[in-house]
Amino acid sequence: MRLFAAVVPPEEVLRELGRAVDRLHGLPGADGLRWTGRPGWHFTLAFMGEVDEALLPELNERLGRAARRSEGFRLRLHGGGHFGRRTLWVGAAGGLDAMRMLAERVDAAARRAGVAMEEHRRYHAHLTLARSRTDTDLRPYVDALAPFEGRPWTVNRLLLIRSNLPGGGRPGERPRYEEAGAWPLGAVD
């Protein structure tokens, strides 16, 4: 199964972001972007890829331990940016050091559980909004997102998400995400 660990903003924060993204759809060229679906908006902490089901008990135990060792923290959606000329994202502000630490702990937990992780990279908090199949000037979108400041919330849960890739071959089909595990941050056994 395809898995990743994530932080998901609360519904009211996602609605607020949705209003900002709706305005981006009115910019020239917006119809050429593949916009991520609102049900899938999240901050990926660690992408694990295909994970053997036999590793799940150990992975769940280690992710629970990582969550218990991490206190909740304040976060808000903030501004925007891009990776190259193909990925548009909204950023975060607030407890970024705490989020990086949580991402590091999740990555280490997955590795110790036997999950074959990609090469380790420094964590960069972002929530992907759109992708392009071709090089695209994303600066107008980033400029439009620059003043965006979402309401703050407390991140208090670590989620393990299963990604079900589309199989129907229909245009515009998106992955479906389902919660495969959840742990409160800072909880005591």
Coordinates of C-alpha atoms in Angstrom, one line a residue:
M1 CA 0.0 0.0 0.0
R2 CA 1.2 3.6 -0.8
L3 CA 1.6 5.5 2.5
F4 CA 2.7 8.9 3.7
A5 CA 2.6 10.7 7.1
A6 CA 0.9 14.0 7.2
V7 CA -0.5 17.0 9.0
V8 CA -4.0 18.0 7.8
P9 CA -5.3 21.5 8.6
P10 CA -8.8 21.7 10.2
E11 CA -11.8 22.2 8.0
E12 CA -12.3 25.9 8.7
V13 CA -8.6 26.5 7.6
L14 CA -9.2 24.5 4.4
R15 CA -12.3 26.5 3.6
E16 CA -10.3 29.7 4.1
L17 CA -7.6 28.4 1.7
G18 CA -10.3 27.3 -0.7
R19 CA -11.6 30.9 -1.1
A20 CA -8.0 32.0 -1.9
V21 CA -7.5 29.2 -4.4
D22 CA -10.9 30.0 -6.1
R23 CA -9.5 33.4 -6.8
L24 CA -6.4 31.9 -8.4
H25 CA -8.6 30.0 -10.9
G26 CA -9.5 33.3 -12.4
L27 CA -5.9 34.1 -13.5
P28 CA -4.8 33.6 -17.1
G29 CA -3.6 30.1 -17.8
A30 CA -5.2 28.6 -14.7
D31 CA -7.1 26.1 -16.7
G32 CA -3.8 24.6 -17.9
L33 CA -2.9 23.6 -14.3
R34 CA -3.9 20.4 -12.6
W35 CA -5.3 21.6 -9.3
T36 CA -5.2 19.3 -6.3
G37 CA -8.5 18.4 -4.8
R38 CA -9.5 20.0 -1.6
P39 CA -10.1 16.6 0.1
G40 CA -6.4 15.9 -0.4
W41 CA -4.9 19.1 0.9
H42 CA -2.3 18.2 3.5
F43 CA 1.3 18.8 4.6
T44 CA 3.3 15.7 3.8
L45 CA 5.8 14.9 6.5
A46 CA 7.3 11.8 5.0
F47 CA 6.4 9.9 1.8
M48 CA 6.9 6.2 2.3
G49 CA 5.7 4.9 -1.1
E50 CA 4.8 1.2 -1.3
V51 CA 4.9 -0.3 2.1
D52 CA 4.6 -4.1 2.8
E53 CA 1.6 -4.8 5.0
A54 CA 3.8 -6.9 7.2
L55 CA 5.7 -3.7 8.3
L56 CA 2.5 -2.0 9.5
P57 CA 2.5 -3.1 13.2
E58 CA 6.1 -1.9 13.7
L59 CA 5.5 1.3 11.7
N60 CA 2.4 2.1 13.7
E61 CA 4.2 1.5 17.0
R62 CA 7.1 3.7 15.9
L63 CA 4.9 6.5 14.5
G64 CA 3.0 6.5 17.8
R65 CA 6.2 6.9 19.7
A66 CA 7.3 9.8 17.4
A67 CA 3.9 11.5 18.0
R68 CA 4.2 11.1 21.8
R69 CA 7.7 12.7 21.7
S70 CA 6.4 15.7 19.8
E71 CA 4.3 18.4 21.4
G72 CA 1.5 20.1 19.6
F73 CA 2.4 23.4 17.9
R74 CA 0.8 26.4 16.3
L75 CA 0.7 26.8 12.5
R76 CA -1.0 28.9 9.9
L77 CA -1.1 28.9 6.1
H78 CA 1.1 31.7 4.7
G79 CA 1.9 33.0 1.3
G80 CA 2.9 30.8 -1.6
G81 CA 5.8 29.5 -3.7
H82 CA 6.7 27.1 -6.4
F83 CA 9.1 24.3 -7.0
G84 CA 10.6 24.9 -10.4
R85 CA 8.1 25.8 -13.1
R86 CA 5.7 22.9 -12.4
T87 CA 4.5 22.9 -8.8
L88 CA 2.5 25.6 -7.0
W89 CA 2.1 25.5 -3.2
V90 CA 1.0 27.5 -0.2
G91 CA 3.4 27.8 2.7
A92 CA 3.2 27.7 6.4
A93 CA 4.3 30.0 9.3
G94 CA 4.5 29.5 13.0
G95 CA 5.9 26.4 14.5
L96 CA 8.1 25.4 11.6
D97 CA 10.9 24.1 13.7
A98 CA 8.4 21.8 15.6
M99 CA 7.0 20.7 12.2
R100 CA 10.5 19.9 10.9
M101 CA 11.3 18.0 14.1
L102 CA 8.1 16.0 13.7
A103 CA 9.0 15.3 10.0
E104 CA 12.5 14.1 11.1
R105 CA 11.0 11.8 13.8
V106 CA 8.5 10.3 11.3
D107 CA 11.2 9.7 8.7
A108 CA 13.4 8.0 11.4
A109 CA 10.5 5.9 12.6
A110 CA 9.7 4.7 9.1
R111 CA 13.3 3.8 8.4
R112 CA 13.6 1.9 11.7
A113 CA 10.4 0.0 10.9
G114 CA 12.1 -1.2 7.7
V115 CA 10.4 1.1 5.2
A116 CA 12.7 1.8 2.2
M117 CA 12.6 5.6 2.3
E118 CA 14.0 7.9 -0.4
E119 CA 17.2 9.8 0.2
H120 CA 16.8 12.1 3.2
R121 CA 16.2 15.8 2.4
R122 CA 15.7 18.8 4.6
Y123 CA 12.0 19.2 5.2
H124 CA 10.2 22.1 3.6
A125 CA 6.6 22.7 4.8
H126 CA 4.3 23.2 1.9
L127 CA 0.8 22.2 0.8
T128 CA 0.6 21.5 -3.0
L129 CA -2.1 23.4 -4.8
A130 CA -1.4 22.7 -8.5
R131 CA 0.9 21.0 -10.9
S132 CA 1.7 21.5 -14.5
R133 CA 2.9 19.0 -17.1
T134 CA 4.9 21.6 -18.9
D135 CA 7.1 24.5 -17.7
T136 CA 4.7 27.3 -16.6
D137 CA 5.3 30.8 -15.3
L138 CA 3.9 30.3 -11.8
R139 CA 4.9 33.8 -10.5
P140 CA 1.5 35.4 -11.1
Y141 CA 0.0 32.7 -8.8
V142 CA 2.7 33.1 -6.2
D143 CA 2.2 36.9 -6.3
A144 CA -1.5 36.5 -5.8
L145 CA -0.8 34.2 -2.8
A146 CA 1.8 36.5 -1.2
P147 CA -0.6 38.4 1.1
F148 CA -2.5 35.3 2.1
E149 CA -2.5 34.7 5.9
G150 CA -4.6 31.9 7.2
R151 CA -5.9 31.7 10.7
P152 CA -3.7 29.9 13.2
W153 CA -4.5 26.5 14.5
T154 CA -2.8 23.9 16.8
V155 CA -1.4 20.9 15.1
N156 CA -2.2 18.1 17.5
R157 CA -2.3 14.9 15.4
L158 CA 0.0 12.9 13.2
L159 CA -1.8 11.0 10.5
L160 CA -0.8 8.0 8.4
I161 CA -2.5 8.3 5.0
R162 CA -3.1 5.6 2.4
S163 CA -3.0 6.9 -1.2
N164 CA -5.2 5.1 -3.6
L165 CA -4.0 6.0 -7.1
P166 CA -6.7 6.4 -9.8
G167 CA -7.1 3.4 -12.0
G168 CA -9.9 4.3 -14.3
G169 CA -7.9 6.4 -16.8
R170 CA -10.5 9.2 -16.7
P171 CA -9.1 12.7 -17.3
G172 CA -8.9 14.7 -14.1
E173 CA -9.0 11.6 -11.9
R174 CA -7.2 12.2 -8.6
P175 CA -5.8 9.9 -5.9
R176 CA -8.1 9.1 -3.1
Y177 CA -6.7 9.4 0.4
E178 CA -7.9 7.5 3.5
E179 CA -6.7 7.7 7.1
A180 CA -4.7 4.5 8.0
G181 CA -3.7 5.7 11.4
A182 CA -3.7 8.7 13.7
W183 CA -1.8 9.6 16.9
P184 CA -2.2 12.6 19.2
L185 CA 0.9 14.7 19.7
G186 CA 2.5 14.8 23.1
A187 CA 0.2 12.1 24.5
V188 CA 1.3 9.9 27.4
D189 CA 1.0 6.1 27.3

